[in-house]
Tab-separated table of N, CA and C and ligand atoms in Angstrom:
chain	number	residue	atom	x	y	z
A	442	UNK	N	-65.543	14.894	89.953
A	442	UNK	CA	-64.696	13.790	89.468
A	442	UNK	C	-63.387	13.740	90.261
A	443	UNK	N	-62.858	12.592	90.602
A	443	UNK	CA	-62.010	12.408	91.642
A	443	UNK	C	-60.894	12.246	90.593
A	444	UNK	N	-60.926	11.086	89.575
A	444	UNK	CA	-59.506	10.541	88.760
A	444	UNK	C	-60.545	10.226	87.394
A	445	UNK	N	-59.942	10.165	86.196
A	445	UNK	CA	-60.700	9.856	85.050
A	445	UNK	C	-59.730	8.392	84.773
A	446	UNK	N	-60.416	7.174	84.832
A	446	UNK	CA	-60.035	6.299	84.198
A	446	UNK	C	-59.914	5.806	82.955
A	447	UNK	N	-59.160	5.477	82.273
A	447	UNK	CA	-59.230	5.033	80.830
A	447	UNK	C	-59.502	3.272	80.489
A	448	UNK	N	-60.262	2.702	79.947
A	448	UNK	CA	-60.502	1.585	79.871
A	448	UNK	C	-60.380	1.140	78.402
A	449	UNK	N	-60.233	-0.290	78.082
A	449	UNK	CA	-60.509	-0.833	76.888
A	449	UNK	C	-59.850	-2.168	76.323
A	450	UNK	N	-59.522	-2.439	75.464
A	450	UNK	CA	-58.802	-3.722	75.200
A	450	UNK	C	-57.476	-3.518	75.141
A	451	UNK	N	-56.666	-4.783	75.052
A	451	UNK	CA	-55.000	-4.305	74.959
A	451	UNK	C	-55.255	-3.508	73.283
A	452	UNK	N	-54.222	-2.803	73.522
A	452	UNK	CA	-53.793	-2.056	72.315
A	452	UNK	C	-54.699	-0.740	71.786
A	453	UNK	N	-55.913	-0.406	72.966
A	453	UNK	CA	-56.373	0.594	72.587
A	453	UNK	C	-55.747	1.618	72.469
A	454	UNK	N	-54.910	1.930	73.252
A	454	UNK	CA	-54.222	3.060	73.563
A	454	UNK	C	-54.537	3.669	75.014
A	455	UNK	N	-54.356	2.803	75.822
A	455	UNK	CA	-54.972	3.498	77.404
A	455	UNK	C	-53.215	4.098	78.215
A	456	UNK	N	-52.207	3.616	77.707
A	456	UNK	CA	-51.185	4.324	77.974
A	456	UNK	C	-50.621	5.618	77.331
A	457	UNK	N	-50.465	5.325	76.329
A	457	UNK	CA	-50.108	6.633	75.525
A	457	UNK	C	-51.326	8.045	75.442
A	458	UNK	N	-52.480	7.390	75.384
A	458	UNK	CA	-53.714	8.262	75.390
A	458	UNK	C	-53.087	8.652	76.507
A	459	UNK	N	-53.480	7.981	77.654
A	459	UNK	CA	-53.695	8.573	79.543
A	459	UNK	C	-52.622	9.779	80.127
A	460	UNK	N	-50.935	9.028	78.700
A	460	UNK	CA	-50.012	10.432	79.236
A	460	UNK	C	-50.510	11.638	78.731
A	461	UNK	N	-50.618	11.619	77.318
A	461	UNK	CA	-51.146	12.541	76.817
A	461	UNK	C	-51.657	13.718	77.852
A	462	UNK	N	-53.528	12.978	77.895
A	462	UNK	CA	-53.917	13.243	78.523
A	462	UNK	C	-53.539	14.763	79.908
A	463	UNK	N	-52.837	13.142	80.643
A	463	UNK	CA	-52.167	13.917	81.426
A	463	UNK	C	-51.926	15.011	81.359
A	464	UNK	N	-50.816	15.156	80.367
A	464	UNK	CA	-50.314	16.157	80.104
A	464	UNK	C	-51.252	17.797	79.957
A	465	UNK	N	-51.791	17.421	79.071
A	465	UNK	CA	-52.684	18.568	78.274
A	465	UNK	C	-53.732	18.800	79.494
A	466	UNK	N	-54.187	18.128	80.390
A	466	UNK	CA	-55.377	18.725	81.831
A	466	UNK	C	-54.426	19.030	82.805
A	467	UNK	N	-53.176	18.821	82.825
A	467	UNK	CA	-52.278	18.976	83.601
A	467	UNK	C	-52.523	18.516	85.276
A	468	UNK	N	-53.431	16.656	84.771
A	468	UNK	CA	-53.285	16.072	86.026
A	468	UNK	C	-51.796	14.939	86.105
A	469	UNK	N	-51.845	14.223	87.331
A	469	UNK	CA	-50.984	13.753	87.838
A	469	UNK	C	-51.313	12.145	86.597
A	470	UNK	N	-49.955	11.285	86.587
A	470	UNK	CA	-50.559	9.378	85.560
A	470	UNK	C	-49.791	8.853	86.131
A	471	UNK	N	-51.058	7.491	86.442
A	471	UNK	CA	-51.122	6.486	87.210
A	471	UNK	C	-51.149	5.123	86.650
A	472	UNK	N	-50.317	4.452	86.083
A	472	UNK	CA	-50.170	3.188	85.531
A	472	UNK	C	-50.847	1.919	85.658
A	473	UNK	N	-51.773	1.299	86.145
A	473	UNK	CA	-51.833	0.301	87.436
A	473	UNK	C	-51.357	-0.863	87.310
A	474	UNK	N	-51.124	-0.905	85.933
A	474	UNK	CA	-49.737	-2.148	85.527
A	474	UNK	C	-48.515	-2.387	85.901
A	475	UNK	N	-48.192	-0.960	85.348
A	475	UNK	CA	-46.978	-0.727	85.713
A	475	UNK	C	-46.844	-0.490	87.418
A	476	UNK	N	-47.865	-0.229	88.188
A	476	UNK	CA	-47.602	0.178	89.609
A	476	UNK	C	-47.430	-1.997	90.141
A	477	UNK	N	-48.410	-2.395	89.453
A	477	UNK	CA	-48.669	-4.165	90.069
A	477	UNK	C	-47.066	-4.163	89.896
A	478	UNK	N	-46.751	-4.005	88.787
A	478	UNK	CA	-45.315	-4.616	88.501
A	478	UNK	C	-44.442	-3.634	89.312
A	479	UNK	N	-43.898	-3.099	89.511
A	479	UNK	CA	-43.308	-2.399	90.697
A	479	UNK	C	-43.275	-3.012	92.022
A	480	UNK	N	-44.439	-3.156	92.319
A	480	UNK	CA	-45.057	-4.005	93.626
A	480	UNK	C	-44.289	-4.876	93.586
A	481	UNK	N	-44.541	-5.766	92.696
A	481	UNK	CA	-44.436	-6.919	92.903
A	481	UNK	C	-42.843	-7.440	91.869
A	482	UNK	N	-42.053	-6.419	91.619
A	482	UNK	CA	-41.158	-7.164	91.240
A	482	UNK	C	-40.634	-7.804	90.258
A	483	UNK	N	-41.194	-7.767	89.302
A	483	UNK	CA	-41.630	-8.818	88.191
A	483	UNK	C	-42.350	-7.668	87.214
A	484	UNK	N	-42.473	-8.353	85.604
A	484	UNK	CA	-43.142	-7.692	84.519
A	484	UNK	C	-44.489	-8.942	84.802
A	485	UNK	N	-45.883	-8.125	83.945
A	485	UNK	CA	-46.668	-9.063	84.093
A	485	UNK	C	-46.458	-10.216	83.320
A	486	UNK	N	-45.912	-10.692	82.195
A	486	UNK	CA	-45.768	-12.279	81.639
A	486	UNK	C	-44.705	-12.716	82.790
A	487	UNK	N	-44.253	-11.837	83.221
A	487	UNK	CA	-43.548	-13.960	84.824
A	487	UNK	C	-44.436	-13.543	85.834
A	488	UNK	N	-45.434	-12.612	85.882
A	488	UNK	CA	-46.591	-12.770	87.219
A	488	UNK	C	-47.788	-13.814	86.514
A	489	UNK	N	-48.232	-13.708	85.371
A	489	UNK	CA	-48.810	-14.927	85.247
A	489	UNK	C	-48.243	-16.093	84.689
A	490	UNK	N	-46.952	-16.019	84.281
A	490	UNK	CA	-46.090	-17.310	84.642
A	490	UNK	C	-46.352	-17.909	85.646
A	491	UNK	N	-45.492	-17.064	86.713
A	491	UNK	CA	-45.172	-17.483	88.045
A	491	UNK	C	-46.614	-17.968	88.897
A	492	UNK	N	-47.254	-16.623	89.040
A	492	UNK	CA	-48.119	-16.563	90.428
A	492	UNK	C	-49.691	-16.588	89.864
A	493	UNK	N	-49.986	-16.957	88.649
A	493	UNK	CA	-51.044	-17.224	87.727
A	493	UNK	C	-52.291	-16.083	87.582
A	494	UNK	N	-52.681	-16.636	86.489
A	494	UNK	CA	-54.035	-15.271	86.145
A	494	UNK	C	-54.701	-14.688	87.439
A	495	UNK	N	-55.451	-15.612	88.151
A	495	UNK	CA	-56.005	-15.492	88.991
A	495	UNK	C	-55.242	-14.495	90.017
A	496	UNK	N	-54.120	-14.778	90.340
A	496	UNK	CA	-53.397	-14.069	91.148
A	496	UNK	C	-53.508	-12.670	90.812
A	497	UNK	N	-53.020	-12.560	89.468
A	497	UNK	CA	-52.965	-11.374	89.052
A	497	UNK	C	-54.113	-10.440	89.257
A	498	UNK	N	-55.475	-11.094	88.895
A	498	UNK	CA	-56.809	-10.312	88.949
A	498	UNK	C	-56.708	-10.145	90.276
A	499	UNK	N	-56.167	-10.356	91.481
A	499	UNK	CA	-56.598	-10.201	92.892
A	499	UNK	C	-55.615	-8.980	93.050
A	500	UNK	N	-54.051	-8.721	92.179
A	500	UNK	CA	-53.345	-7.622	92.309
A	500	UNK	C	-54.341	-6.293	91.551
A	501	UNK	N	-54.723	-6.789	90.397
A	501	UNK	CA	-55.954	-5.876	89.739
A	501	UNK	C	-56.424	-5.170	90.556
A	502	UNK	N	-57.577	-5.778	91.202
A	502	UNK	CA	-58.595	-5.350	92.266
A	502	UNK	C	-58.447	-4.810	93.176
A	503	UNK	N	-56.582	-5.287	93.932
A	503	UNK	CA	-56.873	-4.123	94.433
A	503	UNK	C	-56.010	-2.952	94.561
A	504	UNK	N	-55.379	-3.123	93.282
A	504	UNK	CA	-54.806	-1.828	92.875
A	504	UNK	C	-55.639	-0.960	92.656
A	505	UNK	N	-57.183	-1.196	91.833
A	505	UNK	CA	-58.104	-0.799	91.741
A	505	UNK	C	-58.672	-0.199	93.285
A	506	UNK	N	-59.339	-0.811	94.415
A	506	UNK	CA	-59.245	-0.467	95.331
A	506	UNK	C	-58.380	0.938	96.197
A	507	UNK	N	-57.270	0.390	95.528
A	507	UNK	CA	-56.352	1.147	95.987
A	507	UNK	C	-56.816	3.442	95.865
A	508	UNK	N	-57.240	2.856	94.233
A	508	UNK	CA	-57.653	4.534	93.944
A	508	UNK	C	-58.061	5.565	94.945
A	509	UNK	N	-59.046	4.833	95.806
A	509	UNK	CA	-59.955	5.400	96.789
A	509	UNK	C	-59.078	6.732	97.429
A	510	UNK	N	-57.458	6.168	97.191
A	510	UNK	CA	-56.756	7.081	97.799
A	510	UNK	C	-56.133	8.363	97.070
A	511	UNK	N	-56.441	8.271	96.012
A	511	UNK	CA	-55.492	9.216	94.859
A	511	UNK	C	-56.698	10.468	94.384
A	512	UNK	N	-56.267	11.286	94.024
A	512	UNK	CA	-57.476	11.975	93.525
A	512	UNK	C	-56.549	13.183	92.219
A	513	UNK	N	-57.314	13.245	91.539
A	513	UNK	CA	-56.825	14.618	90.016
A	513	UNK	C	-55.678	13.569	89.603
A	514	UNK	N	-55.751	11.918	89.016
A	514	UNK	CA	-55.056	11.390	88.405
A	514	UNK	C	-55.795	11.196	86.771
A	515	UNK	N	-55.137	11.102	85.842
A	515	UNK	CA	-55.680	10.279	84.686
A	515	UNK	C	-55.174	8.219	84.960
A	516	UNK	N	-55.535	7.497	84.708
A	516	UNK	CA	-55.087	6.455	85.410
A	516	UNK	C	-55.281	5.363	83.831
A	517	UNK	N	-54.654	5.160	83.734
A	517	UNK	CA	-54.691	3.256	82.350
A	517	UNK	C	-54.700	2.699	83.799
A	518	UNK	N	-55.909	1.720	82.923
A	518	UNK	CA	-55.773	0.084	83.300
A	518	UNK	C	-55.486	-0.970	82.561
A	519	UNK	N	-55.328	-2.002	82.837
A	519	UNK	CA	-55.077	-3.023	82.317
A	519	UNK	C	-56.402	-3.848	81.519
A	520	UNK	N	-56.376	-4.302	80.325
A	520	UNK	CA	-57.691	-4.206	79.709
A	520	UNK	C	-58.627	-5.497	79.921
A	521	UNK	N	-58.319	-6.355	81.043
A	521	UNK	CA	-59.345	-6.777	82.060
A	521	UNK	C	-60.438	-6.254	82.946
A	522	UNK	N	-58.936	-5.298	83.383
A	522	UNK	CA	-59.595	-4.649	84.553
A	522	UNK	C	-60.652	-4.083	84.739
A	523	UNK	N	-61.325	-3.282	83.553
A	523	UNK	CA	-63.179	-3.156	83.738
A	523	UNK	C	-63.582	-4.157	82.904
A	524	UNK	N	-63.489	-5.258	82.799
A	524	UNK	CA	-64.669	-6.296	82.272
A	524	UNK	C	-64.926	-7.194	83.118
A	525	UNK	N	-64.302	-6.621	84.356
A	525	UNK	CA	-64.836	-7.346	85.565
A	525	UNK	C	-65.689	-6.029	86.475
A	526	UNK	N	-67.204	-6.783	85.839
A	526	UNK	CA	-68.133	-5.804	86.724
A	526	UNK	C	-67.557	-5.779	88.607
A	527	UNK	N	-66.858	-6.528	89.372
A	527	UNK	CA	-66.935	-6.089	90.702
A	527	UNK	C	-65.660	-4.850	90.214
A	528	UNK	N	-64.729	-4.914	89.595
A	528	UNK	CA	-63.703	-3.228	89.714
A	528	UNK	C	-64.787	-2.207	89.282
A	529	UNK	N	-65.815	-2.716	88.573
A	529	UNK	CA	-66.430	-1.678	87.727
A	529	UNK	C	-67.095	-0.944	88.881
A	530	UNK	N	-67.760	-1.327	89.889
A	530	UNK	CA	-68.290	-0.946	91.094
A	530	UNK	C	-68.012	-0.690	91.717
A	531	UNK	N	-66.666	-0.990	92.188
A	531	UNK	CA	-65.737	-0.424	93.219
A	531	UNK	C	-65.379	1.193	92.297
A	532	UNK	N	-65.277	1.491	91.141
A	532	UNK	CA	-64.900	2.713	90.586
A	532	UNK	C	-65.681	3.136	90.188
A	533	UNK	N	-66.839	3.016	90.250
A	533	UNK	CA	-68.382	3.795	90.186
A	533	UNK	C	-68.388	4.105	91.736
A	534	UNK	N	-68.302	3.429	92.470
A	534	UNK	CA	-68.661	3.647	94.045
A	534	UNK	C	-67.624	4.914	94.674
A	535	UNK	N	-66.489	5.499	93.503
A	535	UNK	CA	-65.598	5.767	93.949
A	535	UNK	C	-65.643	7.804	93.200
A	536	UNK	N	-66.930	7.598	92.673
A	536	UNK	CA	-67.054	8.348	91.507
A	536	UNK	C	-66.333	9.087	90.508
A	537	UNK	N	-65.194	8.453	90.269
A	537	UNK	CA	-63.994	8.679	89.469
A	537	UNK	C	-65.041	8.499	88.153
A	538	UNK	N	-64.152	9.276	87.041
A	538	UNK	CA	-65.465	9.199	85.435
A	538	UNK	C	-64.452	8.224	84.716
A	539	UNK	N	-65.232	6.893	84.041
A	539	UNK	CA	-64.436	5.952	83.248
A	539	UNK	C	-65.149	6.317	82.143
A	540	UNK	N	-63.554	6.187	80.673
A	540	UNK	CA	-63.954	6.937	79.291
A	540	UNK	C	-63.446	5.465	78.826
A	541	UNK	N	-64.033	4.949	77.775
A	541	UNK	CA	-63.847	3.721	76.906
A	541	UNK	C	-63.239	4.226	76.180
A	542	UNK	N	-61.850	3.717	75.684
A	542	UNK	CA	-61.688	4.186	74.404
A	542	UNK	C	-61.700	3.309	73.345
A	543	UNK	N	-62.472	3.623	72.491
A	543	UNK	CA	-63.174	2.116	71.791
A	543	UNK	C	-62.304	2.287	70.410
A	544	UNK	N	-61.466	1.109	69.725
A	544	UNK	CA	-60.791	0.979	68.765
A	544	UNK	C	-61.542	-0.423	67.759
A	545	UNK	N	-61.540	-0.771	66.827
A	545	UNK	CA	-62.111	-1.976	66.487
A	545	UNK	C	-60.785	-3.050	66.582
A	546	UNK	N	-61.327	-4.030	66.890
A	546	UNK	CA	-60.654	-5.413	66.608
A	546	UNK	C	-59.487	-5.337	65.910
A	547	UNK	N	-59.244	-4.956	64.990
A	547	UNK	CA	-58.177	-5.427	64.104
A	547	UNK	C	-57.240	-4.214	64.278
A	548	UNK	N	-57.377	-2.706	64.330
A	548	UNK	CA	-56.893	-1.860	65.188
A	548	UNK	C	-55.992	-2.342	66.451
A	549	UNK	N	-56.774	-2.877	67.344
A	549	UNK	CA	-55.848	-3.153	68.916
A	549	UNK	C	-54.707	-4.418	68.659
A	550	UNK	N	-55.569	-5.245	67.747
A	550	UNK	CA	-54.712	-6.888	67.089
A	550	UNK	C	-53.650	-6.465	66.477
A	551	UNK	N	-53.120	-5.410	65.799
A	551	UNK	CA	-52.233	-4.914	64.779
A	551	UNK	C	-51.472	-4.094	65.920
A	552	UNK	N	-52.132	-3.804	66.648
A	552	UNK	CA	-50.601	-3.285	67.913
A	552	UNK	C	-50.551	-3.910	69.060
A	553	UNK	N	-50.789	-4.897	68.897
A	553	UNK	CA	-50.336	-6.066	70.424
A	553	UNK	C	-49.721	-7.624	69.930
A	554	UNK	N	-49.998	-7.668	68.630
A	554	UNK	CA	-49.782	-8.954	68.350
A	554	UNK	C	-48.513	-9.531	67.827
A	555	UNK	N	-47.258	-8.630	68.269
A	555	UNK	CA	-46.292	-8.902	68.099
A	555	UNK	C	-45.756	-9.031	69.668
A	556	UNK	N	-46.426	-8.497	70.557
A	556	UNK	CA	-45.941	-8.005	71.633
A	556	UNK	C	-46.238	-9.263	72.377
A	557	UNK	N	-45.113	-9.213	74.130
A	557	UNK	CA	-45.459	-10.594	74.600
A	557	UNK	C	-46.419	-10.666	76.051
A	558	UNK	N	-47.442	-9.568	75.679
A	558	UNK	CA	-48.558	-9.576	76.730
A	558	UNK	C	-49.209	-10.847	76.428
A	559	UNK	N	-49.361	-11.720	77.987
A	559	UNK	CA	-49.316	-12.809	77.970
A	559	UNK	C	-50.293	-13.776	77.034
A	560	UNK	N	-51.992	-12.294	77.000
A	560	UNK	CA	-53.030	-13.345	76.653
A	560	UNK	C	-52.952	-13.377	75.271
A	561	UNK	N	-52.017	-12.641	74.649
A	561	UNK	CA	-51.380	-12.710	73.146
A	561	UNK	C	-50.943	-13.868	73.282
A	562	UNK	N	-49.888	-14.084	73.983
A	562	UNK	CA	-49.610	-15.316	73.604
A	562	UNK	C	-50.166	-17.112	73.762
A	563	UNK	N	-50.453	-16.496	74.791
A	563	UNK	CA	-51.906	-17.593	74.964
A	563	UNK	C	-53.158	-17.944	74.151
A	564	UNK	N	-53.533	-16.692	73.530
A	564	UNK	CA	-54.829	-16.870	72.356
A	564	UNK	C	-54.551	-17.072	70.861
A	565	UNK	N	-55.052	-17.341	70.309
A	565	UNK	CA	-55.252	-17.417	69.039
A	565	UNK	C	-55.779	-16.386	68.308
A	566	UNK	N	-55.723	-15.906	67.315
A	566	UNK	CA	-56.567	-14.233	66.855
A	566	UNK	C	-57.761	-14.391	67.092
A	567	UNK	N	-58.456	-15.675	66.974
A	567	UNK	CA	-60.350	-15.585	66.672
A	567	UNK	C	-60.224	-16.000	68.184
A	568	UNK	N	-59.387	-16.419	68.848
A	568	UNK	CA	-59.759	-16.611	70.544
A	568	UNK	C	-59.600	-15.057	71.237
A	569	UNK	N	-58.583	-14.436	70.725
A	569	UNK	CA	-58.723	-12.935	70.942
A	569	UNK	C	-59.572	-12.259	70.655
A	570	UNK	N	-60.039	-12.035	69.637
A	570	UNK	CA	-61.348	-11.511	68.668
A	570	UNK	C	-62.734	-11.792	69.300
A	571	UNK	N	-63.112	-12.814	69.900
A	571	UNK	CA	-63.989	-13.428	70.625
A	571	UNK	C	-63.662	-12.897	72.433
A	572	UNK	N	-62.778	-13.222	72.925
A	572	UNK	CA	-62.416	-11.982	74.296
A	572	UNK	C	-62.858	-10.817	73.636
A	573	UNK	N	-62.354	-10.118	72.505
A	573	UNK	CA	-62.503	-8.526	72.520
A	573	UNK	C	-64.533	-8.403	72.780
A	574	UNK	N	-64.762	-9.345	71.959
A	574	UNK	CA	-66.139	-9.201	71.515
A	574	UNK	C	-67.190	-9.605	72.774
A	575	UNK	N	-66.479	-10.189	73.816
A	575	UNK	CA	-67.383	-10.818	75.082
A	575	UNK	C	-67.081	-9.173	75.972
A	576	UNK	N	-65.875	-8.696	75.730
A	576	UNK	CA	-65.850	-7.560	76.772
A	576	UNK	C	-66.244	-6.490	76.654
A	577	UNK	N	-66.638	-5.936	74.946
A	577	UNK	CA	-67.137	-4.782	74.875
A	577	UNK	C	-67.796	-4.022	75.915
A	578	UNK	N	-69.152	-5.228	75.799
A	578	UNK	CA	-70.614	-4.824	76.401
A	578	UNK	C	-70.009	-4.383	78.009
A	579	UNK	N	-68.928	-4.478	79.162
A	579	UNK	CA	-68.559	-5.041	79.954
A	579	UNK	C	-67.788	-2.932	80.295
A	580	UNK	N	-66.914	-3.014	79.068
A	580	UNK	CA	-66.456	-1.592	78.846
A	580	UNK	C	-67.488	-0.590	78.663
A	581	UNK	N	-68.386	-0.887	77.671
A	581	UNK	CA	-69.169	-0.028	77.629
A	581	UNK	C	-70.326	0.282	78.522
A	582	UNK	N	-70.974	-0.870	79.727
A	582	UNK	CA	-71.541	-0.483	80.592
A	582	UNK	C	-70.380	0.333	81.933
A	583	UNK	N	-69.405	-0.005	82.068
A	583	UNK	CA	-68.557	0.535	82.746
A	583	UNK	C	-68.454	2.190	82.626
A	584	UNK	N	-68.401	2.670	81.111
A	584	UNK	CA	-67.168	3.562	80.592
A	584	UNK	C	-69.034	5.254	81.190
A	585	UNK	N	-68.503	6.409	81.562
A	585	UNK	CA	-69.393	7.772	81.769
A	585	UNK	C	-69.076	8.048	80.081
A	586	UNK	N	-68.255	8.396	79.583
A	586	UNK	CA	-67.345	8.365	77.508
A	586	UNK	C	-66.806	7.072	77.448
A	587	UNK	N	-67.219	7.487	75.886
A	587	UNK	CA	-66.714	6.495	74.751
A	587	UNK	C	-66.001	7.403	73.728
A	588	UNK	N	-65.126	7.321	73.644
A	588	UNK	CA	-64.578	7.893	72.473
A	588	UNK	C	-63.706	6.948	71.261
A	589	UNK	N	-63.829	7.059	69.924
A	589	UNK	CA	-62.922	6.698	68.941
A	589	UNK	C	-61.459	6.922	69.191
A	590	UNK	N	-60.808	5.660	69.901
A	590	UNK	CA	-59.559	5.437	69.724
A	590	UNK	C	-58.894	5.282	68.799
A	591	UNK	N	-59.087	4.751	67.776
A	591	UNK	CA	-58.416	4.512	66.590
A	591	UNK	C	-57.897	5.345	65.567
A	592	UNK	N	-58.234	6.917	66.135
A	592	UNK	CA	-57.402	8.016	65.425
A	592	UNK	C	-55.901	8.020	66.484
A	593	UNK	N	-55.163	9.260	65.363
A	593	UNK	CA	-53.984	9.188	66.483
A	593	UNK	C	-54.248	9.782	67.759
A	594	UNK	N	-53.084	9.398	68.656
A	594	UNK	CA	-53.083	9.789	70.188
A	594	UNK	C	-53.465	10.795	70.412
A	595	UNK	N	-52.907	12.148	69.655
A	595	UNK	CA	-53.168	13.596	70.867
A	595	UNK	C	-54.955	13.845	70.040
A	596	UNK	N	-55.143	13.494	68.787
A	596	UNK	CA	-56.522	13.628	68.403
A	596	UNK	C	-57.723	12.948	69.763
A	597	UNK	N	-57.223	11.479	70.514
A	597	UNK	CA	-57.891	11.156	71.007
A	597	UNK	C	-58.087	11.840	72.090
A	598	UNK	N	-56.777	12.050	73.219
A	598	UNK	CA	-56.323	12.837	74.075
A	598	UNK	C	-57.479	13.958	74.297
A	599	UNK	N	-57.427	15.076	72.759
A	599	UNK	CA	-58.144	15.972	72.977
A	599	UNK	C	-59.846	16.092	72.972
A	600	UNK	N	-60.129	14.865	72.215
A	600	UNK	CA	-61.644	14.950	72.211
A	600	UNK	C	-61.925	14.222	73.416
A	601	UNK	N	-61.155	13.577	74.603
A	601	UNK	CA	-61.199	13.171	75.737
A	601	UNK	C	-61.920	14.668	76.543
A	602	UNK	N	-61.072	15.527	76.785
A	602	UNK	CA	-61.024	16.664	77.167
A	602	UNK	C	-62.170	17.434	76.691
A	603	UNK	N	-62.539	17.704	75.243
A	603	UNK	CA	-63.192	18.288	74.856
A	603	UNK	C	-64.463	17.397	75.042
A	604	UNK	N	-65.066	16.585	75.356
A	604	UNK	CA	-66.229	15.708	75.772
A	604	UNK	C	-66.661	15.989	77.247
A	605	UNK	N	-65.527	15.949	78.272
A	605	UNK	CA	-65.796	16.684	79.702
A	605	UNK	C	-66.132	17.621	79.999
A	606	UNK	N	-66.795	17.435	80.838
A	606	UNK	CA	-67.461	18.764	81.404
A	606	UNK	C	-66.895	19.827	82.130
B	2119	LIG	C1	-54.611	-7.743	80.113
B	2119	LIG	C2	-54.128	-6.581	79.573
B	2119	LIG	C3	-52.799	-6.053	79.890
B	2119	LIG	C4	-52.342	-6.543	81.261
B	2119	LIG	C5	-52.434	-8.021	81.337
B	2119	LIG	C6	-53.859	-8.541	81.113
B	2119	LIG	C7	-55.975	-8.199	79.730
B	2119	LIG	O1	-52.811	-4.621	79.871
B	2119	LIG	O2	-53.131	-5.979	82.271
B	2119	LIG	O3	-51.550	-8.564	80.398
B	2119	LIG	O4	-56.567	-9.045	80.426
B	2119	LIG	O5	-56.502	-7.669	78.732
B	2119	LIG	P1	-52.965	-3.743	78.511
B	2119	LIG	O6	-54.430	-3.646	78.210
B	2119	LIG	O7	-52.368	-2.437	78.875
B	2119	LIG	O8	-52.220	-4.448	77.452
């Protein structure tokens, strides 16, 4: 295993899990949100303001891309970023291990839906609810683990760890 990726919907917990994480295997964390936004200057609601969705998925990809170069990271993505089978292949091709961390619906909705990540504000709950529900299948063909997100952080953290080999 090169980097363990964390995948899932907004509000699973792929940041707070991934430091965790971090922490406790005592690898290196890799943001790729937070790295786009660095890049580029900007938080992501004025990159898809500004320079639109589309744009953004092309910073995705190849921040994604980018991995090829990093190795002993825990890494969050952004919770697009594997429900697009071509990243999913580029990080299978890359043999880094992706862990789903699977929370239900109303779980991830209850910690994003105050917040001003953009497709919050753009969707509606049952237009969100319906994204969560088109991307599962998308995460879960992606993800080597699945683990129950919806306990607290270092609980998840550790059965991350304790699931690896
Ligand atoms: C997105 C999720 C966000 C961020 C962007 C798009 C998505 O990351 O990448 O707003 O398409 O689900 P988080 O999953 O960390 O909120």
């Amino acid at each position: 295993m090169n980097n363990l990726i964390l995948c899932g919907f907004m509000g699973c917990g792929k940041t707070t899990v991934g430091q965790r994480l971090a922490q406790l295997a005592g690898m290196g964390y890799l943001d790729l949100d937070q790295q786009i936004q660095e890049e580029n200057g900007m938080p992501i609601p004025q990159i898809f303001a500004q320079l639109g969705q589309d744009h953004f998925r092309r910073l995705e990809h190849q921040a994604i891309a980018r991995l090829a170069q990093r190795e002993g990271y825990v890494v969050s993505t952004g919770g697009g970023a594997l429900a697009n089978p071509q990243n999913a292949a580029a990080i299978d091709h890359l043999h880094d291990k992706v862990v789903f961390l699977d929370a239900p619906f109303q779980v991830c909705f209850d910690r994003i839906r105050e917040s001003d990540r953009p497709l919050v504000q753009q969707n509606t709950p049952e237009q969100l609810r319906a994204l969560f529900d088109s991307r599962r299948s998308h995460y879960l063909a992606a993800a080597d683990l699945k683990v129950d997100a919806s306990l607290p952080v270092d609980q998840v953290a550790r059965a991350v760890l304790d699931a690896l080999p």
